[in-house]
Every structure is written in C-alpha cells, then in structure tokens.
Amino acid sequence: MKTSRISGFYNMTLEERRAKLADAAGLTPEGLLPFSSGGLSPEAADHMIENVVGLHSLPLGIALNFMVNRRDVLVPMAIEEPSVVAGASFMAKLARAGGGFTATTTDPLMIGQMQVIHVTNLYEAKLKLYEHKAELLAEADSIDPVLKKFGGGARDLEVRVIEDSPIGGFLVVHLIYDVRDAMGANAVNTACERLAPKVEAITGGRVHLRILSNLADRRLARARCTIPVKELAFDHFSGEEVRDGIIAAYAFAAADPYRAATHNKGIMNGVDAVVIATGNDWRAIEAGAHAYAARSGRYTSLSTWGKDADGNLVGTLEMPMAVGIVGGATKVHPAAQAAVKLMGVKTANELAEIIVSVGLAQNMAALRALATEGIQRGHMSLHARQVAIAAGATGDLIEKVAAQMVAEKVVRIDRAEEILKGGVQG
Ligand code: MEV
C-alpha cells in the first residue's frame, strides 16, 4: 500500500476511482474487477445457500485516510447508509494527525460450549473433567490437522456449574480453541461434537448442546487514537468545545443503556460494513459486540472517550472480533477476496485490527456530529440524493435536485417531485 490518502476521490467516476485505488494499493486493476460487478455469480451463489433465485447488492465504498499501526490502509465498506464512509474517512484524517490508530488483538481464541445434563454430582463431575483435561485437549487438538499446521488447536478447558435452572443443575464445558485465520465456527463446532462422547464417559451425564459461543471474549480487538485538540475545531466550534462535547456524549452512553444501544450501533456502522465487505459473518460480530457490552450485567458503551495530559481527545474501543480470512464466504466470494487483497492483510488479526479502528472512527464521527451541529446536517445532502433518485431524478438532475432541497432545508419526496416538474433553479 502506497497511501490511503487520495485527493479528489469523491469527484471521480467509478472507473477512475477503481484505477486510482488499484494504483494506491499497488494492485493491478484486474485485482479489483470483482468490485465493479459485485463479484458473486448467481451460479456461485447457488452453491452457498439454499433456494437461490438471484443476488442482492450493496454499495461498496472505500474509506480513505486510515493509518492503522503506522500502516496506511484503504478500507472497503459495504453499506447502504449514507454518511458512514465519509464519516469514517474524515475521522481517519483527523486521527492521522495524532499518529493514526494503534490496534492490538488477543490470540484468536474461540470458545466452544458443551452443555452436560443429567449429571448426578455436578462438583464431582467438574473435577473429573479437569483431571482428564490433558487427554481431552489432546483429542480436540488432533481434529483439525490444517489448523494445527498453522499453529492453531485446542488451548484450554474450563468447566462451569449452573446450579439452578428450569431443568435443574447442569455443567457447561468451555473448549478454548485457537482458530488462527479462520472465523472458527466450523473448527470449534466439530471439536465440541467430537469431544462429547468422552465428556459423557467422564461425567456420566449427557452432552446436549455442542456449539461455539458468539460471546468471543477471548478473541478481542482493541484500538485507540489520539486527536490533537486543535484538529477538532471547525466552523464556530473550538477544539476544546468539540472534545468536551464528545466526552459528554460518551458519558451519556456509559451511563444509559438506551443511549448505549445507539452509540454502539454507530460503532457497528463501521464494523459491520468492513465485516460484510470481507465476506464475514456480521450476525456473529453483532451478537458478540452487544453481549460484550452487557458483560458487567448492565449494557454500556463499547468505547471510551476522554482526554490526555495535553488536553487531546483520546478514544478507545475494545470488542470481540471473530473474523476470518480463510474459509466460508471469505474464500468463495470474489469481492470479499478483493477486499482482503486491497487491505493487504495477511492474518485474521490484522483484519480485526483494521475493523476495530474503523469502529472507533465511526463512533467519533457520530459523536462529533451529535455534539455539535447535530446529525441531520451531514446526512442531509446524501439523503437528499437518495430522495431525488426516489422521485425519479437521473443523471445530473440528481445532484441539482438534491442541492436545491438542501438549500431550501426541505428534503422530501414531494418537494423533489415538484422541483423535477417545475425545472431546477439556477
Ligand atoms: C446512525 O446510523 C448512527 C448514530 O445514531 C450513532 C450515534 O447516535 O452515536 C448517529
């Protein structure tokens, strides 16, 4: 990757953008061809799910200006919502002035769960499982030679006792599995199914469910950024005002689940868009994020915002990030492969580090807007274009009708239709 800063990208045609993108990423234009068509053929789709009748498309945009761990990266985002890509790009630009995003990940450890019911003595069975831990891990470890070859495999076994439930007590066995560059669902589910007979023999109980947990709290991604306070100033807002406004907005999310849900949704606007662009399972990421946000027993913000000793704005985000770059749709979807290639990531952890950085940038974009001019102004012009299209505008008229509605501060389909009928002003 040469640079993630491409000036004038917004004003280029789609072809020009793709050419610029390939050049900036050091790729051949052919490498990005799947982006022009959506990538997936109906025939390939037919092999992915059942009862296929066609394809469903989303816009794919590129977030610019990102620097993650001192490396420039162009970030593909698949999303239907206006302002998200622009918001991420703008915040990445501000973050660059403070060194960009610094991100880390834990080892890619997934948790597989086994529910053991009909156990006579839960505590005795729990200790017996620990006594057989080495043997159980060795068995689980032998299941996936490919993962093993790449350094993955079974890492640990934990046993929890659920004392009381509608069916009485039962055990929950957690198999901790290093899935390396895979999302890991298949490896973990297979390992749990394979271990079940041994667990039954040891406990005298019956293994009921065998499935991974989406609360992937052993597979975390963390990002932080520092925004020099002077970078935050705009219009009549001083940098300090914007900074303190963002911190006050964060305080709201930290204290109130009703706000935290929306605050975290803003984070997920960025996270999901990259997760989808790379063919990953966004429902898994959503489930993990919100369960993690509620891990204290009270749902709260996934991010934090405060200031450093010099008064600069500091943001952090920590969340589960079960994404892969091998297997599943990441492997068979040509646009997902092109997305991974564009980012130049070689491991799932590197991908996770980019995604968590985009989540933090997106969060900042929303808080900055909310804490200053409000969210509607920024949304307005992009929204106006969609309304203009819905009213029947095409070609140059889209921009013109949208601009007039924004100027009039009336962005409604009836007004767009009127403008189209009456001729555009100016
Ligand atoms: C809209 O998609 C996302 C926001 O509501 C996030 C937030 O309120 O922080 C703007």
CSV table of C-alpha atoms and ligand atoms in Angstrom, one decimal, residues 81 259 262-263 265-266 269 363 366-367 370 375 379, ligand 1:
chain,number,residue,atom,x,y,z
A,81,GLU,CA,-26.4,4.1,4.8
A,259,ARG,CA,-28.2,5.7,24.6
A,262,THR,CA,-27.5,3.8,19.7
A,263,HIS,CA,-23.9,4.7,20.4
A,265,LYS,CA,-24.9,1.0,16.7
A,266,GLY,CA,-22.8,3.9,15.4
A,269,ASN,CA,-22.0,1.0,11.2
A,363,ASN,CA,-18.1,6.3,16.7
A,366,ALA,CA,-21.3,10.2,15.0
A,367,LEU,CA,-20.4,11.8,18.4
A,370,LEU,CA,-24.2,14.9,17.6
A,375,ILE,CA,-26.6,14.5,12.8
A,379,HIS,CA,-26.8,13.3,6.5
B,1,MEV,C1,-26.9,6.2,12.8
B,1,MEV,O1,-26.8,5.2,11.9
B,1,MEV,C2,-25.8,6.1,13.9
B,1,MEV,C3,-25.9,7.1,15.1
B,1,MEV,O2,-27.2,7.1,15.6
B,1,MEV,C4,-24.9,6.7,16.1
B,1,MEV,C5,-25.0,7.5,17.4
B,1,MEV,O3,-26.1,8.1,17.7
B,1,MEV,O4,-23.9,7.6,18.1
B,1,MEV,C6,-25.7,8.5,14.6
